[in-house]
PDB file of C-alpha atoms in Angstrom:
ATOM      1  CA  UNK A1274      -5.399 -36.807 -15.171  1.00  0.00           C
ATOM      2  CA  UNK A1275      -2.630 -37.408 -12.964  1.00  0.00           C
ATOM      3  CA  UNK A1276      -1.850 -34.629 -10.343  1.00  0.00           C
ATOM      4  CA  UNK A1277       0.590 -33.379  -9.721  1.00  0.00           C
ATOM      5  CA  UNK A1278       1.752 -33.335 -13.094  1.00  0.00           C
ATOM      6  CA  UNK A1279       5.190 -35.378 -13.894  1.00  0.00           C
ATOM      7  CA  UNK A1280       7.797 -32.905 -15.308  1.00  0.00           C
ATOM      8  CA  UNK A1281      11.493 -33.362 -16.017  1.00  0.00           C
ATOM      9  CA  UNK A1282      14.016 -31.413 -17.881  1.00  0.00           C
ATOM     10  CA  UNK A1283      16.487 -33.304 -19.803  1.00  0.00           C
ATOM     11  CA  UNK A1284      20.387 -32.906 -20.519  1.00  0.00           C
ATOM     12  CA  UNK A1285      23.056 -33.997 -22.206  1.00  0.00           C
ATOM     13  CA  UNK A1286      20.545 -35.767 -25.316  1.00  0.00           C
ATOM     14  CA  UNK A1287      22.462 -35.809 -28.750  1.00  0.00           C
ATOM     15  CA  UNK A1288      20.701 -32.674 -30.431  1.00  0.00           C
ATOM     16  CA  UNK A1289      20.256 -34.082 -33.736  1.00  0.00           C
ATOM     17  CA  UNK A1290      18.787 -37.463 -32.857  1.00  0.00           C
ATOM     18  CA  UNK A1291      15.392 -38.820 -32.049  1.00  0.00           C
ATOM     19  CA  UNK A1292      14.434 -40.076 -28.797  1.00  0.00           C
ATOM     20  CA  UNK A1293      10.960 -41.218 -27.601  1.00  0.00           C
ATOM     21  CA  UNK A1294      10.103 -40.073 -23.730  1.00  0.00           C
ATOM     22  CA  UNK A1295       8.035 -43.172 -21.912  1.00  0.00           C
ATOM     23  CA  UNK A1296       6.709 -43.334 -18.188  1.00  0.00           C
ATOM     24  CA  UNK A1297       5.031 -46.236 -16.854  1.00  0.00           C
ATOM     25  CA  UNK A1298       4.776 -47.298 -12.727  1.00  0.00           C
ATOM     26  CA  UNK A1299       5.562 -49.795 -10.721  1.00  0.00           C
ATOM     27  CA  UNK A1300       4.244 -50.550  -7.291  1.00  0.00           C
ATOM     28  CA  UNK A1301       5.974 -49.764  -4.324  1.00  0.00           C
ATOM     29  CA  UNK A1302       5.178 -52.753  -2.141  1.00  0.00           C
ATOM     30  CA  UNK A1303       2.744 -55.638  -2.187  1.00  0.00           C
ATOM     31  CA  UNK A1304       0.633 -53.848   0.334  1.00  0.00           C
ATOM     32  CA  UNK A1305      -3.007 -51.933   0.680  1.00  0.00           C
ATOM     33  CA  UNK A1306      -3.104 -48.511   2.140  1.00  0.00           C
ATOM     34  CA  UNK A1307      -6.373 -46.619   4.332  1.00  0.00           C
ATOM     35  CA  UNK A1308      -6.363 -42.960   5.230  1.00  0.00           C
ATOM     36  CA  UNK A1309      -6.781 -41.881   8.270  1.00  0.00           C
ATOM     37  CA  UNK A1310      -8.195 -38.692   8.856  1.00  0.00           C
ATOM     38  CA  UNK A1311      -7.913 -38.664  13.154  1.00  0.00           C
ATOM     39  CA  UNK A1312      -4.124 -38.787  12.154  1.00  0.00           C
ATOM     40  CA  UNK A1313      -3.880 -37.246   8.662  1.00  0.00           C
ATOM     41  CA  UNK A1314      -1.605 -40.306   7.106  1.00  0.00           C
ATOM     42  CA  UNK A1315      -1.708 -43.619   5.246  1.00  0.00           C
ATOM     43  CA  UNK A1316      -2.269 -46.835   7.138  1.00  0.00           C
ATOM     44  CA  UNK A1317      -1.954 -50.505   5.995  1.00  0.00           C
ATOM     45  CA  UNK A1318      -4.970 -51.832   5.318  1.00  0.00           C
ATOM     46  CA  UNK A1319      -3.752 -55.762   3.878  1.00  0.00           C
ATOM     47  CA  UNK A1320      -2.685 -57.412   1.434  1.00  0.00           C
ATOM     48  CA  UNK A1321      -2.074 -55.497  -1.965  1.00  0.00           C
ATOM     49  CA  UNK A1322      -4.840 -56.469  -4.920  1.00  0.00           C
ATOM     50  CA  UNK A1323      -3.900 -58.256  -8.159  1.00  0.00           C
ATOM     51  CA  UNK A1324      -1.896 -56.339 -10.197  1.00  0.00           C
ATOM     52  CA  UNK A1325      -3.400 -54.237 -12.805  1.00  0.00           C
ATOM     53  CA  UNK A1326      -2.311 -55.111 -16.684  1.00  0.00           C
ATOM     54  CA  UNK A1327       0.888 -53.490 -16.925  1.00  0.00           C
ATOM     55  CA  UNK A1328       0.773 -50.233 -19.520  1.00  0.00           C
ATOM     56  CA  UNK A1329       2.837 -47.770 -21.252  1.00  0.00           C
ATOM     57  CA  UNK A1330       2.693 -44.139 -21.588  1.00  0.00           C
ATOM     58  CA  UNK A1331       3.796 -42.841 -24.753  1.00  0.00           C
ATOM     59  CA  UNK A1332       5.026 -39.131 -24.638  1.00  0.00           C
ATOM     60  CA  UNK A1333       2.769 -37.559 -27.354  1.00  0.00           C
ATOM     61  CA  UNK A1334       5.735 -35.556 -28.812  1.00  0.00           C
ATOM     62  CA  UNK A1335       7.523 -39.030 -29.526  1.00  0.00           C
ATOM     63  CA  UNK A1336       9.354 -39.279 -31.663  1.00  0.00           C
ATOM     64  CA  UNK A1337      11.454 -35.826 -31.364  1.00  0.00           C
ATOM     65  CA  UNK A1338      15.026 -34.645 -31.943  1.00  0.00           C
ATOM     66  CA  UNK A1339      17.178 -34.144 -28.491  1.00  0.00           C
ATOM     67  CA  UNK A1340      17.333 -30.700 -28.557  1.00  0.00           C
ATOM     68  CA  UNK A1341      13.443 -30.498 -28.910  1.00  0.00           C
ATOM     69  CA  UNK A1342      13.291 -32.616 -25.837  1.00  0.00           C
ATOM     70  CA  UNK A1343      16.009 -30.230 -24.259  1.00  0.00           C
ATOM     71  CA  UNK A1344      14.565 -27.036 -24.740  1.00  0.00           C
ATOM     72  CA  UNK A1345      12.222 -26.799 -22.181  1.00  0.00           C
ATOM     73  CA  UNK A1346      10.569 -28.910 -19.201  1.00  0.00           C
ATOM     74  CA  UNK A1347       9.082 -31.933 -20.129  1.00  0.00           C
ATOM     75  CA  UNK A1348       5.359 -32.365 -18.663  1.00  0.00           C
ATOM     76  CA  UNK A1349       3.287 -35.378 -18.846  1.00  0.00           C
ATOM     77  CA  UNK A1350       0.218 -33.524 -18.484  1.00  0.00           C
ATOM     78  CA  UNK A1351      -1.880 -35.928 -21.223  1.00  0.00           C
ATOM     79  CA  UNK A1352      -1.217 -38.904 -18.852  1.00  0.00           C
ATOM     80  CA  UNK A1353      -4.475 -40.136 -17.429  1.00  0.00           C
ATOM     81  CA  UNK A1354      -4.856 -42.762 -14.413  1.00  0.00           C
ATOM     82  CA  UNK A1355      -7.699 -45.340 -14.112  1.00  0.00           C
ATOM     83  CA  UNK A1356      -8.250 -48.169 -12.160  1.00  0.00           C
ATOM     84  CA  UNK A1357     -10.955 -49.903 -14.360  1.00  0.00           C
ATOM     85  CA  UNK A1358      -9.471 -52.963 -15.621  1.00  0.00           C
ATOM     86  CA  UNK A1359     -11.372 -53.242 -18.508  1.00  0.00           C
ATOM     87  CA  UNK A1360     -10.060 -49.488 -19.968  1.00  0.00           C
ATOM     88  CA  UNK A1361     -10.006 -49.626 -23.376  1.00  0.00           C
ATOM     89  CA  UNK A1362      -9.368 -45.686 -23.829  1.00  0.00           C
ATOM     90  CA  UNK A1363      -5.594 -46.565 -23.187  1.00  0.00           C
ATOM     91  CA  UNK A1364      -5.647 -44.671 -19.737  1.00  0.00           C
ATOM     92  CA  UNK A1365      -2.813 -46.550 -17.559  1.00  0.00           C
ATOM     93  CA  UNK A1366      -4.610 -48.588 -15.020  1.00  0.00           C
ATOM     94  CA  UNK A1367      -3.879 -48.830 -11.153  1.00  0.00           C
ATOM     95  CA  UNK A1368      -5.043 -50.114  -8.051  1.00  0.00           C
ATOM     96  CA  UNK A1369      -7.024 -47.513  -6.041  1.00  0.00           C
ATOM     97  CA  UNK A1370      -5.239 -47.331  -2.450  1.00  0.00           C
ATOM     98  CA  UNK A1371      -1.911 -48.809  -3.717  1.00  0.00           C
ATOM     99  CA  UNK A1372       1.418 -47.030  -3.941  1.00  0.00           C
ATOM    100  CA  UNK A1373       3.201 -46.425  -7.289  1.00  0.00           C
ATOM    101  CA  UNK A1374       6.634 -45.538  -8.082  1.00  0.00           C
ATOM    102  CA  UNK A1375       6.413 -43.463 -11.344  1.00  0.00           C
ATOM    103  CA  UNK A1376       9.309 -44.643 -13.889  1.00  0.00           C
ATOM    104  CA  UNK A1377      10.476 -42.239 -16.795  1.00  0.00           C
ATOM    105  CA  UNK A1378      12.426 -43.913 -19.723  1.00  0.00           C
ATOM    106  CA  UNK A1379      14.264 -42.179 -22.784  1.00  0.00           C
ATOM    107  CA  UNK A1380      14.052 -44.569 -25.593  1.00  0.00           C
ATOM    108  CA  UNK A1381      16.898 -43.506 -28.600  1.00  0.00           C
ATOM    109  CA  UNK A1382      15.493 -44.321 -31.693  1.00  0.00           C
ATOM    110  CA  UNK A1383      17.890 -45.654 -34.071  1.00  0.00           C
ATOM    111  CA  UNK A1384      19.234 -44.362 -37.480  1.00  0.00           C
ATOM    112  CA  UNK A1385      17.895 -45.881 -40.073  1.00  0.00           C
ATOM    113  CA  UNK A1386      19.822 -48.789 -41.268  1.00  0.00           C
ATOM    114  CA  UNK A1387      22.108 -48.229 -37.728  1.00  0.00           C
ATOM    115  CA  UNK A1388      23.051 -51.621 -35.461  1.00  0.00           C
ATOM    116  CA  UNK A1389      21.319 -51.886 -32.608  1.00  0.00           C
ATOM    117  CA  UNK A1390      23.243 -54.074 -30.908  1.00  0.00           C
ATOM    118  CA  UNK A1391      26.012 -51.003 -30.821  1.00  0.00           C
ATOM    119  CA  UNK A1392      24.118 -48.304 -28.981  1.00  0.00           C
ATOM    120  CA  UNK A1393      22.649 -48.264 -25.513  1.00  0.00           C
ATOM    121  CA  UNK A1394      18.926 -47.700 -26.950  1.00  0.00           C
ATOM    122  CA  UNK A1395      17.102 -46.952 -23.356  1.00  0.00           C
ATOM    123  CA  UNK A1396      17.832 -45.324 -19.842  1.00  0.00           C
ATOM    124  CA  UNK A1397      15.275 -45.376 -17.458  1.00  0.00           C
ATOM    125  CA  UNK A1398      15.245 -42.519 -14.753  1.00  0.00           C
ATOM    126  CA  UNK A1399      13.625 -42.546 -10.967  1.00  0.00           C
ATOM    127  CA  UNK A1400      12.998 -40.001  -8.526  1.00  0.00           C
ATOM    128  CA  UNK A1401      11.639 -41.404  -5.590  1.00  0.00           C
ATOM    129  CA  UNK A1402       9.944 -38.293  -4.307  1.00  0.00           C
ATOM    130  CA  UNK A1403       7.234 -39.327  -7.056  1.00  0.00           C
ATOM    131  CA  UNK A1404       6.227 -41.981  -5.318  1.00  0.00           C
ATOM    132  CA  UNK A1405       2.385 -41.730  -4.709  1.00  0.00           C
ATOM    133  CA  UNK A1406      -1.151 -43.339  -3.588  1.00  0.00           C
ATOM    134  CA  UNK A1407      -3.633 -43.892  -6.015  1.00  0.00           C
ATOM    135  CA  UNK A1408      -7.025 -42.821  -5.095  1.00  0.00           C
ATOM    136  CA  UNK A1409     -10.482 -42.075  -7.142  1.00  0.00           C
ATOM    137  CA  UNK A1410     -11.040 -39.028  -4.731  1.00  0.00           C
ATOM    138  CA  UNK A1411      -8.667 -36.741  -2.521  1.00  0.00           C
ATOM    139  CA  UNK A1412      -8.216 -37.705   1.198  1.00  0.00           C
ATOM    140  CA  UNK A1413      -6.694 -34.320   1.887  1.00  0.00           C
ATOM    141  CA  UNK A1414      -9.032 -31.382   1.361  1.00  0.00           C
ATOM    142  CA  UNK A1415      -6.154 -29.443   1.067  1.00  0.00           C
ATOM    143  CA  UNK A1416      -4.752 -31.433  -2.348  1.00  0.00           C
ATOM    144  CA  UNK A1417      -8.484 -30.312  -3.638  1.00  0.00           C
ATOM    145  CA  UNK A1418      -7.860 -26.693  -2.692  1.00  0.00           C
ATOM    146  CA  UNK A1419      -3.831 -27.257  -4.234  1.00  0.00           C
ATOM    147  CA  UNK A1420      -5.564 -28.748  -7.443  1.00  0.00           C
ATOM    148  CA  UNK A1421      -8.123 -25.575  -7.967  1.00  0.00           C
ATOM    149  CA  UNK A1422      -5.452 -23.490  -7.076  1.00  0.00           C
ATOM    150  CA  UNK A1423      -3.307 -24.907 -10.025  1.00  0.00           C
ATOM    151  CA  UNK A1424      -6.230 -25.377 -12.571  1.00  0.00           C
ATOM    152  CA  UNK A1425      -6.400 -22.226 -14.704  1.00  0.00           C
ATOM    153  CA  UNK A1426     -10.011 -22.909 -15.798  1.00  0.00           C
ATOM    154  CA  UNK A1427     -11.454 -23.199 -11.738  1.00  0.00           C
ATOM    155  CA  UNK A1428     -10.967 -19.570 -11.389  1.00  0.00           C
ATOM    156  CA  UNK A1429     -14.477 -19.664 -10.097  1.00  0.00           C
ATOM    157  CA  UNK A1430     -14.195 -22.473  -7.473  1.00  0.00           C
ATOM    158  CA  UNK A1431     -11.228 -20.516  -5.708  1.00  0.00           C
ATOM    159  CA  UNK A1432     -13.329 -18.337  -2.511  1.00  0.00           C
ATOM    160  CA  UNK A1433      -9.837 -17.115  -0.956  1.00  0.00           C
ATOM    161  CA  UNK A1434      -6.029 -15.872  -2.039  1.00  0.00           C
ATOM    162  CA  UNK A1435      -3.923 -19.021  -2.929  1.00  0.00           C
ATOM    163  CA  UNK A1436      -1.554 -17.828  -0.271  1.00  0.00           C
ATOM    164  CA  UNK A1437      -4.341 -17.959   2.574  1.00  0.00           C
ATOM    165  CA  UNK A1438      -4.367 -21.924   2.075  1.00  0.00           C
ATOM    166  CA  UNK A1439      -2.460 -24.364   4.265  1.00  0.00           C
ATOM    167  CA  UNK A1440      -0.388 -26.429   1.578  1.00  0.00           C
ATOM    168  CA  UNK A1441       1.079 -29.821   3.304  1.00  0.00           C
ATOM    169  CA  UNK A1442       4.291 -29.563   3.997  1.00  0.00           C
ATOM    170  CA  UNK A1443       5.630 -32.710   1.902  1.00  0.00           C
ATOM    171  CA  UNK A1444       3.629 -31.121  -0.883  1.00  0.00           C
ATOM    172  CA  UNK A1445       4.645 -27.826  -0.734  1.00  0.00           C
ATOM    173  CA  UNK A1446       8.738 -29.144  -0.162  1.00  0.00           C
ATOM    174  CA  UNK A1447       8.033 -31.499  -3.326  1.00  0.00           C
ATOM    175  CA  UNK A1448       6.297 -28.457  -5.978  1.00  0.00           C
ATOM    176  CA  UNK A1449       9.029 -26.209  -4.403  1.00  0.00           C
ATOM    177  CA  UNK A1450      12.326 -28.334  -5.100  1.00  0.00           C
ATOM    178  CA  UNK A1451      13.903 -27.690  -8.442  1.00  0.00           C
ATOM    179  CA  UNK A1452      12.827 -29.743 -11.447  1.00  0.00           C
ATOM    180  CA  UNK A1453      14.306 -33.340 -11.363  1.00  0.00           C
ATOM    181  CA  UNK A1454      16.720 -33.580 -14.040  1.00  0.00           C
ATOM    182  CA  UNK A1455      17.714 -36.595 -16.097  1.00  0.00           C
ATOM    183  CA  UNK A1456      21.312 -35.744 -15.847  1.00  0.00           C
ATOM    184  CA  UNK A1457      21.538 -37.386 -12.139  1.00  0.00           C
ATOM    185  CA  UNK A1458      19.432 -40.722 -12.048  1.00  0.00           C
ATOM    186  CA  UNK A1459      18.555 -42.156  -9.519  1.00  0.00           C
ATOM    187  CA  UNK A1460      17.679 -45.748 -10.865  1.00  0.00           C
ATOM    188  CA  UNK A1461      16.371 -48.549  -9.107  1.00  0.00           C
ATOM    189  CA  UNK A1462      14.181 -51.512 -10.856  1.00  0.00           C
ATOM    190  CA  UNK A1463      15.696 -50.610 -13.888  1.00  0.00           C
ATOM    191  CA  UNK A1464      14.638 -53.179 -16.957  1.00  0.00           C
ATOM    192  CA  UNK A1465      17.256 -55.139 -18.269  1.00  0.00           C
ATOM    193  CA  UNK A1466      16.148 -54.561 -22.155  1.00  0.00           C
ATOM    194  CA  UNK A1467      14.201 -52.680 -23.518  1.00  0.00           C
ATOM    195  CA  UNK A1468      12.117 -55.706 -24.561  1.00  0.00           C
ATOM    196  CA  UNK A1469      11.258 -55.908 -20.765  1.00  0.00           C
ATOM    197  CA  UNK A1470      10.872 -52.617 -20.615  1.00  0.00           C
ATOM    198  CA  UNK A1471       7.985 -53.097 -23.524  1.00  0.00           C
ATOM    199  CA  UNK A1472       6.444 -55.508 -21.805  1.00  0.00           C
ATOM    200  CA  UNK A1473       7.487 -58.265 -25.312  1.00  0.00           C
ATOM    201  CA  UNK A1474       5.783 -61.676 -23.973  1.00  0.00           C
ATOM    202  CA  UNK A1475       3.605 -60.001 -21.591  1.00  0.00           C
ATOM    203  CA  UNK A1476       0.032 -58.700 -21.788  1.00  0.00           C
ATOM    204  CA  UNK A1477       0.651 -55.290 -21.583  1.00  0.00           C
ATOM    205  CA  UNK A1478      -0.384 -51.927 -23.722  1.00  0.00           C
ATOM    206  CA  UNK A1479       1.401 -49.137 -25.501  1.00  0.00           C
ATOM    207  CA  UNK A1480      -0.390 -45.728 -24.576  1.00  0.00           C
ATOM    208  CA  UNK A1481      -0.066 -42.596 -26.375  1.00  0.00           C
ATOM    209  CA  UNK A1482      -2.264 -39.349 -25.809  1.00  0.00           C
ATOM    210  CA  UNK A1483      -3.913 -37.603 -28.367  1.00  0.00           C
ATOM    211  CA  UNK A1484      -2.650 -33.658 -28.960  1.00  0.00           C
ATOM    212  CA  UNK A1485      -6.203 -32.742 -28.605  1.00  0.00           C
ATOM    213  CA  UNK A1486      -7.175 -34.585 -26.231  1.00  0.00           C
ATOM    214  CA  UNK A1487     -10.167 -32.901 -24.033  1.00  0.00           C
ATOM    215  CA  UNK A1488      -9.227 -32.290 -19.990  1.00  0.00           C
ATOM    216  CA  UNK A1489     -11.064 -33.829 -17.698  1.00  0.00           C
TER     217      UNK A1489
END
């Protein structure tokens, strides 16, 4: 599963009618990243890889009413990363060692028997603090000691007070900033439609998590 987990609270929704909540990502630059560990940071390491077939993440609430979606924070914590291209559990697939902009996009879903054409069906919503490297294992011991710390069920992994650890500090400025909110987007790359934004004409996957789904 993705970590840290993507949350948002949302504002100023109609109450009454139903949206669905959709995140897919986007890479940051055509480039490949190395850690190094004599320096603790990222280093280009070449070109960027293909890119992965582009997927969707379905919020598994979708559809809901606004003020469902407004009550409390939003958390993609059913969202679940991969980079094996030949996935067929719906997981959203990504280069290992690439950077990824995370996207978030509230989709309205019409009335029934409402014109389309007459509503602006789709915002999509970026906060560029989410940007991120994707990686199959932690270059940081100290994310691995941040993860425990914020698993409820690796009570027994944890050998010292959560406050004895040294958190990075971009990590511990980005859990410790308020909750991005919908209600001041920051939106770059924004699709045109919302058939672009489906990926209509492209080879590309709709995924939506189970409620039951087991953690990993």
């Amino acid at each position: 599963r993705m970590f840290p987990t993507f949350q948002v609270k949302l504002y100023g929704m109609d109450p009454q009618a139903d949206f669905m909540l959709m995140m897919d990502f986007v890479p940051v630059d055509n480039k490949r990243y190395r850690y190094a560990f004599h320096s603790s940071s990222w280093m280009v390491a070449g070109k960027a890889d293909p890119n992965m077939p582009p997927r969707i993440h379905v919020h598994p609430e979708s559809p809901s009413k606004g003020a469902q979606w407004m009550k409390q924070v939003v958390s993609f914590d059913k969202l679940k990363l991969t980079n094996n291209q030949l996935d067929d559990n719906g997981h959203i697939i990504l280069n290992s060692m690439h950077r990824y902009q995370p996207r978030c996009h509230v989709v309205y879903v019409n009335a029934k028997g409402e014109d389309a054409s007459k509503t602006e069906n789709f915002r999509t919503f970026i906060f560029p603090e989410t940007k991120f490297t994707a990686v199959t294992a932690y270059q940081n011991h100290r994310i691995t000691q941040l993860k425990i710390a914020s698993n409820p069920f690796a009570k027994g992994f944890r050998d010292c007070d959560v406050e004895d650890w040294a958190v990075p500090t971009g990590v511990a400025e980005m859990l410790s900033h308020h909750l991005p909110s919908a209600k001041l987007p920051k939106v770059h790359s924004r699709p045109a439609s919302i058939q672009q934004l489906l990926g209509v004409g492209h080879t590309g996957a709709f995924t939506k998590s189970e409620k039951d789904d087991d953690a990993e």
